[in-house]
Backbone as CSV, one residue per row, in Angstrom:
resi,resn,N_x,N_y,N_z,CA_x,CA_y,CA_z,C_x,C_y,C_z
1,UNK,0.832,-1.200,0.000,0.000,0.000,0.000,0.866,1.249,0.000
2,UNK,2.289,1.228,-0.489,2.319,2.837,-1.043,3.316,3.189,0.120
3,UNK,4.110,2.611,1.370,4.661,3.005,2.270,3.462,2.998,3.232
4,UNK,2.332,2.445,3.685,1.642,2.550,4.626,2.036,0.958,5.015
5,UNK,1.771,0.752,6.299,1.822,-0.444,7.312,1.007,-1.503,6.898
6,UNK,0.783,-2.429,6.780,0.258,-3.343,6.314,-0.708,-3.846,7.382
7,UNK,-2.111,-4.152,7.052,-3.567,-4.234,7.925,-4.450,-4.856,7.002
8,UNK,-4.956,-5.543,7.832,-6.056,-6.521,7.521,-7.517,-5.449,7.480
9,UNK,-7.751,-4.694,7.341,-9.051,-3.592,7.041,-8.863,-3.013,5.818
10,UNK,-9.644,-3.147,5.148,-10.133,-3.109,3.799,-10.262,-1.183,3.669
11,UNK,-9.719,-0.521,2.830,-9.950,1.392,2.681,-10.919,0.727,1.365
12,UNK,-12.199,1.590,0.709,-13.057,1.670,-0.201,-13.650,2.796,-0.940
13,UNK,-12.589,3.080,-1.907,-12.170,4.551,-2.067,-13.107,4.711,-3.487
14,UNK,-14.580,5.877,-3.418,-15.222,6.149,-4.183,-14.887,7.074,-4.958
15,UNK,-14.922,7.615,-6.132,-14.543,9.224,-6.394,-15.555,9.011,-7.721
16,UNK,-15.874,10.643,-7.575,-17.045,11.152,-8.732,-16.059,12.840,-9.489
17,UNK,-16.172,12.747,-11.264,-15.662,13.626,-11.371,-17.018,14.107,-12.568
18,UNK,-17.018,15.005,-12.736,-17.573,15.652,-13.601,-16.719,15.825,-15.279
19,UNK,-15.458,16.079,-15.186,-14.709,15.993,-16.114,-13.320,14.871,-16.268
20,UNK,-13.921,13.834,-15.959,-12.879,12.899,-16.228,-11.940,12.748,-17.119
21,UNK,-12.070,13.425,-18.349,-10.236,13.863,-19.001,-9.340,14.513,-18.201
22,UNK,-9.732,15.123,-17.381,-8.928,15.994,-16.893,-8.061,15.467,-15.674
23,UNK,-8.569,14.134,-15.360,-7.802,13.413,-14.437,-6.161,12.978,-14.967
24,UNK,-5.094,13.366,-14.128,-3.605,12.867,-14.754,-3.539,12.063,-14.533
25,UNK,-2.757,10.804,-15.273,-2.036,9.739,-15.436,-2.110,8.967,-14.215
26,UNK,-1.676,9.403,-13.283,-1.254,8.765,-11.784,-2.653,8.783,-11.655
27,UNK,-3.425,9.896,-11.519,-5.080,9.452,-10.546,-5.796,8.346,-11.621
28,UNK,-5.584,8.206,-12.638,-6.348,7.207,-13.878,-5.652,5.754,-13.102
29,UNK,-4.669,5.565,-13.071,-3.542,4.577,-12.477,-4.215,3.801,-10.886
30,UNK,-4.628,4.989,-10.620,-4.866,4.452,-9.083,-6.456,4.586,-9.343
31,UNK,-6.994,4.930,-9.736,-8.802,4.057,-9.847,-9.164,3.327,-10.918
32,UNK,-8.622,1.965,-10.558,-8.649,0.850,-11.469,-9.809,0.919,-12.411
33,UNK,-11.593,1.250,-11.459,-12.542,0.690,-12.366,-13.155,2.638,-12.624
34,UNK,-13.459,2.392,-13.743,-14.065,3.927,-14.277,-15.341,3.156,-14.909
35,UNK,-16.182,4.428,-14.136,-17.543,3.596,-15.009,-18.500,4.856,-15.456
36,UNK,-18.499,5.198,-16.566,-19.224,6.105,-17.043,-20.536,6.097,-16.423
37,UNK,-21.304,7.002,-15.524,-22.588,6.719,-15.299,-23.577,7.844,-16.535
38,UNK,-24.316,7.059,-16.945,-25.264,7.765,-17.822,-26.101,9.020,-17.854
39,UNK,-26.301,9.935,-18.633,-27.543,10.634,-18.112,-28.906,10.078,-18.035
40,UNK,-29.889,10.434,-17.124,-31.210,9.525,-16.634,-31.933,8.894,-18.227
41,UNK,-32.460,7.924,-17.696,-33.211,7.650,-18.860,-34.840,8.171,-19.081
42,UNK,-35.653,8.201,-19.269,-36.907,8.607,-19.286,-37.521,7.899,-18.586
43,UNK,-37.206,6.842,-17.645,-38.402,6.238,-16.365,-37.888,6.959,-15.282
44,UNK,-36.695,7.087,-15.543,-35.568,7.740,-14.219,-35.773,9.176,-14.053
45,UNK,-35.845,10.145,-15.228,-36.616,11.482,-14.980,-38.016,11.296,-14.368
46,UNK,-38.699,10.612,-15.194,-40.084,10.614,-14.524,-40.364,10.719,-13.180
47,UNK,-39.204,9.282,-12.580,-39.221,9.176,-10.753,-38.911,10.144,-10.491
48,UNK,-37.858,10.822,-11.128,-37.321,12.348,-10.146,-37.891,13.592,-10.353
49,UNK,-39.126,13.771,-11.162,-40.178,14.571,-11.382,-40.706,14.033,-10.001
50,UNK,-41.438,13.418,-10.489,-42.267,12.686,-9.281,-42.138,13.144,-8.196
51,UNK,-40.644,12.550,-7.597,-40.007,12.750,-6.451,-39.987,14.324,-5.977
52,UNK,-39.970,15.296,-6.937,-39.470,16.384,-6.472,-40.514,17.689,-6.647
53,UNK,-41.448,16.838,-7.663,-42.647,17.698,-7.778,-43.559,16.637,-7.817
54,UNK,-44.329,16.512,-6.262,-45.367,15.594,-6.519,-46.688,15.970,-6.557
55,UNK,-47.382,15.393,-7.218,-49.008,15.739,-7.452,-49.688,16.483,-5.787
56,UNK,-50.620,17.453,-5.792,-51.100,17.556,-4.664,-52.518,17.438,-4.467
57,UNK,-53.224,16.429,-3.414,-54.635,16.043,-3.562,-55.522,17.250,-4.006
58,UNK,-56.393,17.166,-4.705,-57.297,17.902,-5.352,-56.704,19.567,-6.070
59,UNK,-55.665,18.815,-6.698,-55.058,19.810,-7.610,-54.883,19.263,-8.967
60,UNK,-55.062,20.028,-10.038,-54.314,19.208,-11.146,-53.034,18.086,-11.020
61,UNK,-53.280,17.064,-11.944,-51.826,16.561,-12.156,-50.720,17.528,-13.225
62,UNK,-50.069,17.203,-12.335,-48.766,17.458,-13.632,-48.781,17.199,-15.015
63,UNK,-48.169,17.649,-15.883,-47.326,16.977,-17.121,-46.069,16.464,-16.948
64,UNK,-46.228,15.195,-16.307,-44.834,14.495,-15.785,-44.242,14.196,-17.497
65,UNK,-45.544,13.478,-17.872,-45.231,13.119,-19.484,-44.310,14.108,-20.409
66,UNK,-45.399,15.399,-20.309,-44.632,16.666,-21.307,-42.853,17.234,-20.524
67,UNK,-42.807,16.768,-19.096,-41.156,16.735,-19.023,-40.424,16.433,-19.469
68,UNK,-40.849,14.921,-19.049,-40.076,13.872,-19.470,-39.690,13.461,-20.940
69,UNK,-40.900,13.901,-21.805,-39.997,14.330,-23.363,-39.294,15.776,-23.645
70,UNK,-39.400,16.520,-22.435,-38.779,18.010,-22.945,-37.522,17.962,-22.101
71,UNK,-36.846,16.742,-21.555,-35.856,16.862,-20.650,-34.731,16.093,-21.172
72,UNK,-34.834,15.420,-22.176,-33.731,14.565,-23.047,-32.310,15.408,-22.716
73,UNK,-31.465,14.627,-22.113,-30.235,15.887,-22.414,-29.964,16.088,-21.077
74,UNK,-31.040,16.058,-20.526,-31.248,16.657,-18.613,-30.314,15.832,-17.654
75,UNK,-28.928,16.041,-16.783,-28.726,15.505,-15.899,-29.279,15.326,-14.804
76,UNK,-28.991,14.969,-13.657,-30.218,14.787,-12.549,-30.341,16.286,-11.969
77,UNK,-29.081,16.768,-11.778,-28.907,18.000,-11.801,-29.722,19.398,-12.106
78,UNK,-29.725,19.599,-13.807,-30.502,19.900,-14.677,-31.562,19.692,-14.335
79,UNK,-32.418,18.314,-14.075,-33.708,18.084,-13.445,-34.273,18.516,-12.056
80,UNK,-33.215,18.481,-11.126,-33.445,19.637,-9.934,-33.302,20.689,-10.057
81,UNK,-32.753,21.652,-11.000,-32.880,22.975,-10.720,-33.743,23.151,-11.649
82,UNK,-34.298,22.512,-12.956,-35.730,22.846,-13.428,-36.816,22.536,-12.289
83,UNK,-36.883,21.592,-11.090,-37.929,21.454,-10.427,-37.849,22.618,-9.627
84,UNK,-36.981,23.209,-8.910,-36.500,24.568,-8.140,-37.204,25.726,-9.171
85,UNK,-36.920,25.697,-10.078,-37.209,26.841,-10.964,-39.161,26.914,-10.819
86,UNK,-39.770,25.261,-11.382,-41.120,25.441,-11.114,-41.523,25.877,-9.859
87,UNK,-41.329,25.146,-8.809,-41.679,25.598,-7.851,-41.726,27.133,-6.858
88,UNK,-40.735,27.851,-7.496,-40.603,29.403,-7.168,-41.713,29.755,-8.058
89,UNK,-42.578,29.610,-8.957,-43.319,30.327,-9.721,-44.319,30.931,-8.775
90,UNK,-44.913,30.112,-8.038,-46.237,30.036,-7.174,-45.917,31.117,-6.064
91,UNK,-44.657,31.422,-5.558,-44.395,32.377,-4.986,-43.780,33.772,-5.594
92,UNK,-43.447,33.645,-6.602,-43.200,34.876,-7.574,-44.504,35.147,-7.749
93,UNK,-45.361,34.698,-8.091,-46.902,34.908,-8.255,-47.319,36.110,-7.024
94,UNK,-47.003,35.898,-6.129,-47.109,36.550,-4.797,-46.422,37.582,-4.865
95,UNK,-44.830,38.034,-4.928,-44.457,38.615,-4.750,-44.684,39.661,-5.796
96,UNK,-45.337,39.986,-7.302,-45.583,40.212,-7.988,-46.657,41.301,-7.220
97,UNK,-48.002,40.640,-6.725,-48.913,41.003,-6.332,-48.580,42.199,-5.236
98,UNK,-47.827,41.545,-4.383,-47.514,42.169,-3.469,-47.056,44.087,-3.463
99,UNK,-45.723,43.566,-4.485,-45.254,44.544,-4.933,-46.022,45.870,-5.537
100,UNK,-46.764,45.490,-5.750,-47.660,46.470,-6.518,-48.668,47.238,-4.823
101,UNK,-48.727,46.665,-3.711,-48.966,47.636,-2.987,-48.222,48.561,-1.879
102,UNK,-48.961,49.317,-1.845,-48.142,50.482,-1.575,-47.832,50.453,0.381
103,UNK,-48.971,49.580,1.264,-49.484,49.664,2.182,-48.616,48.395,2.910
104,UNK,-48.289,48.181,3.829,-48.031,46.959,4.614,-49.162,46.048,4.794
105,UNK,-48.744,44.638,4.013,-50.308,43.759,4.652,-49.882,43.142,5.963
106,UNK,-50.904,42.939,6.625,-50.743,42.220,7.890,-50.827,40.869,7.446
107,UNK,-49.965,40.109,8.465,-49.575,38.655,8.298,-50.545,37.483,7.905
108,UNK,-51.884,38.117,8.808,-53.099,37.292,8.379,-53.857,37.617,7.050
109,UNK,-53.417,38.480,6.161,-54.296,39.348,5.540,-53.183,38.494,4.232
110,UNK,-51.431,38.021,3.855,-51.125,37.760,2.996,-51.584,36.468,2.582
111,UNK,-51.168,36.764,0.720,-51.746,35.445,-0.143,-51.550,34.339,0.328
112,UNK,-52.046,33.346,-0.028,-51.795,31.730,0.868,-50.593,31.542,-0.749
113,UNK,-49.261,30.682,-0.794,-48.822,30.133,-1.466,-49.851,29.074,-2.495
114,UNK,-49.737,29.393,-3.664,-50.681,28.223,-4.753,-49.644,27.319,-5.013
115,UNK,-50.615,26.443,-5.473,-49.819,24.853,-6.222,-49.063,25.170,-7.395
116,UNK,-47.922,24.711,-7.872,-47.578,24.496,-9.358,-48.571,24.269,-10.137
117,UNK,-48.634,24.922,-10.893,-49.621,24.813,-12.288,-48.596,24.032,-13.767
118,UNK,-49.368,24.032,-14.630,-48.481,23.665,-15.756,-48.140,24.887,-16.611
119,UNK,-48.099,26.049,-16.147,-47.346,27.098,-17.280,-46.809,27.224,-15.955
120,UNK,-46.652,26.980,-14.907,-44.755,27.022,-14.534,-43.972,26.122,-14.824
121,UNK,-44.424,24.794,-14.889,-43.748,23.761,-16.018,-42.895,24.539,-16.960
122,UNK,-44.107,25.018,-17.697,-43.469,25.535,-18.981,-42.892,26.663,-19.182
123,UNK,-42.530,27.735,-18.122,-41.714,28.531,-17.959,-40.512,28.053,-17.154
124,UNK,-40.802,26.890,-16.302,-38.854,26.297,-15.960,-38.801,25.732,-17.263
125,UNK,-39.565,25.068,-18.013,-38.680,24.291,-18.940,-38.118,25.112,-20.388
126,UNK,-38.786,26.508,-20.131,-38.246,27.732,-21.200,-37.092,27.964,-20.229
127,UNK,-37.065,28.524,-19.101,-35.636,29.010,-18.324,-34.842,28.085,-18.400
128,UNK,-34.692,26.653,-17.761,-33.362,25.540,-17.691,-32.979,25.003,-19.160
129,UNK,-31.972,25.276,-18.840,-30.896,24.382,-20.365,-30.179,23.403,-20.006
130,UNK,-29.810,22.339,-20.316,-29.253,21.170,-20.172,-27.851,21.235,-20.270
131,UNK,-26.725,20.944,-19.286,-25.612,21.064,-19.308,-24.670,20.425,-20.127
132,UNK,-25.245,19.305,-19.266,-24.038,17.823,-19.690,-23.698,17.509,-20.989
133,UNK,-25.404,17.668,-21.599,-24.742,17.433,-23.137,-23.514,18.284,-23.855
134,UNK,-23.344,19.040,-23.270,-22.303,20.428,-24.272,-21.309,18.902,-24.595
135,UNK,-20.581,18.395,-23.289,-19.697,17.153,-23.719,-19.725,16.010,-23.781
136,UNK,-20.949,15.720,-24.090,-21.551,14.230,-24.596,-20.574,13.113,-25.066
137,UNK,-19.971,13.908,-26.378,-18.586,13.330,-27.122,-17.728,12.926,-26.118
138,UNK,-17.251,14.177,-25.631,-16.247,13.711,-25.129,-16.315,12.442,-23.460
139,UNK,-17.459,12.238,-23.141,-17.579,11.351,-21.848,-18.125,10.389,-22.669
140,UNK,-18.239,9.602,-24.035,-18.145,8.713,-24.688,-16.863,8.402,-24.961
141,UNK,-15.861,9.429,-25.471,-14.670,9.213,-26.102,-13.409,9.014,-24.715
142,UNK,-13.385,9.519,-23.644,-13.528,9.095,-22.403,-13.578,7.818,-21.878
143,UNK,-15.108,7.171,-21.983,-15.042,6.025,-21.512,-14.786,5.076,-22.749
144,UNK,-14.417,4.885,-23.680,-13.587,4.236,-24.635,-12.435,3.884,-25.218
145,UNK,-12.124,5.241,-24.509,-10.475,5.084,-24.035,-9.977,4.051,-23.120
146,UNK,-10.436,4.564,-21.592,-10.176,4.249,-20.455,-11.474,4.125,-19.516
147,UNK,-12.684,3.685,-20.084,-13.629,2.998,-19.169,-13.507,1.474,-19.024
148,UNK,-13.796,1.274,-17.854,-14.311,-0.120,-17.249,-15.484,-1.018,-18.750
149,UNK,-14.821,-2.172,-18.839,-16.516,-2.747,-19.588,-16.983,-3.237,-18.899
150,UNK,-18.508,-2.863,-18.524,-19.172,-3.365,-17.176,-20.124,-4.802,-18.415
151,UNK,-19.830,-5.765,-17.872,-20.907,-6.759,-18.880,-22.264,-6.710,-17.690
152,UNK,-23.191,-6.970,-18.492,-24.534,-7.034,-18.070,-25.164,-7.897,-18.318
């Protein structure tokens, strides 16, 4: 182990990079297995729609559907800060209102927060752009170099 003492306890050393070319020689050397993890697939957005914007009893449903084809491209990432983005709508809604008076409201007197609607859908999914793809190529060309073949 490198000048360390020799022990029967196992070290289980994880690492996550975002730009894995950029790793030198020696760190490629010392993490034997590289495993490209994918961007989500379309059941896997869906869950993390789901998960992060869930339906609320006696409210509309979502367009989990109309995401999940407008999110191709989307890291999980990408998919949380488009759900962040919807969810501020309902309170921009408020603060909008607000703004426009001139008077202090009293605490009991402000708007109640509303549900996500689907044109905040569709204004996060006009605001968020998809990152990961910019280097698609290259985290293919990447793991073809020097990825792990995981058989399945």
């Amino acid at each position: 182990m490198d000048g360390l003492t020799r022990t029967k306890e196992l070290v289980f050393v994880l690492a996550a990079t975002n730009l894995p070319w950029e790793l030198d020689a020696a760190m490629l050397r010392r993490l034997e297995k590289r495993i490209l993890v994918p961007l989500p697939e379309p059941e896997a957005r869906r869950t993390m729609f789901e998960e992060l914007l869930p339906s609320q009893p006696d409210e509309d449903m979502l367009p989990y559907d109309l995401m999940v084809e407008r999110t191709e491209g989307f890291s999980g990432s990408d998919i949380r800060l488009l759900c962040k983005e919807a969810a501020m709508q309902p309170l921009r809604r408020i603060m909008t209102l607000l703004e426009h008076r001139e008077e202090i409201v009293p605490d009991d007197e402000l708007p109640k927060v509303g549900p996500i609607r689907s044109e905040d859908i569709e204004i996060a999914l006009k605001n968020t752009r998809p990152s990961a793809h910019l280097h698609a190529h290259r985290y293919e060309k990447f793991n073809s170099d020097y990825g792990s073949q995981i058989l399945q």
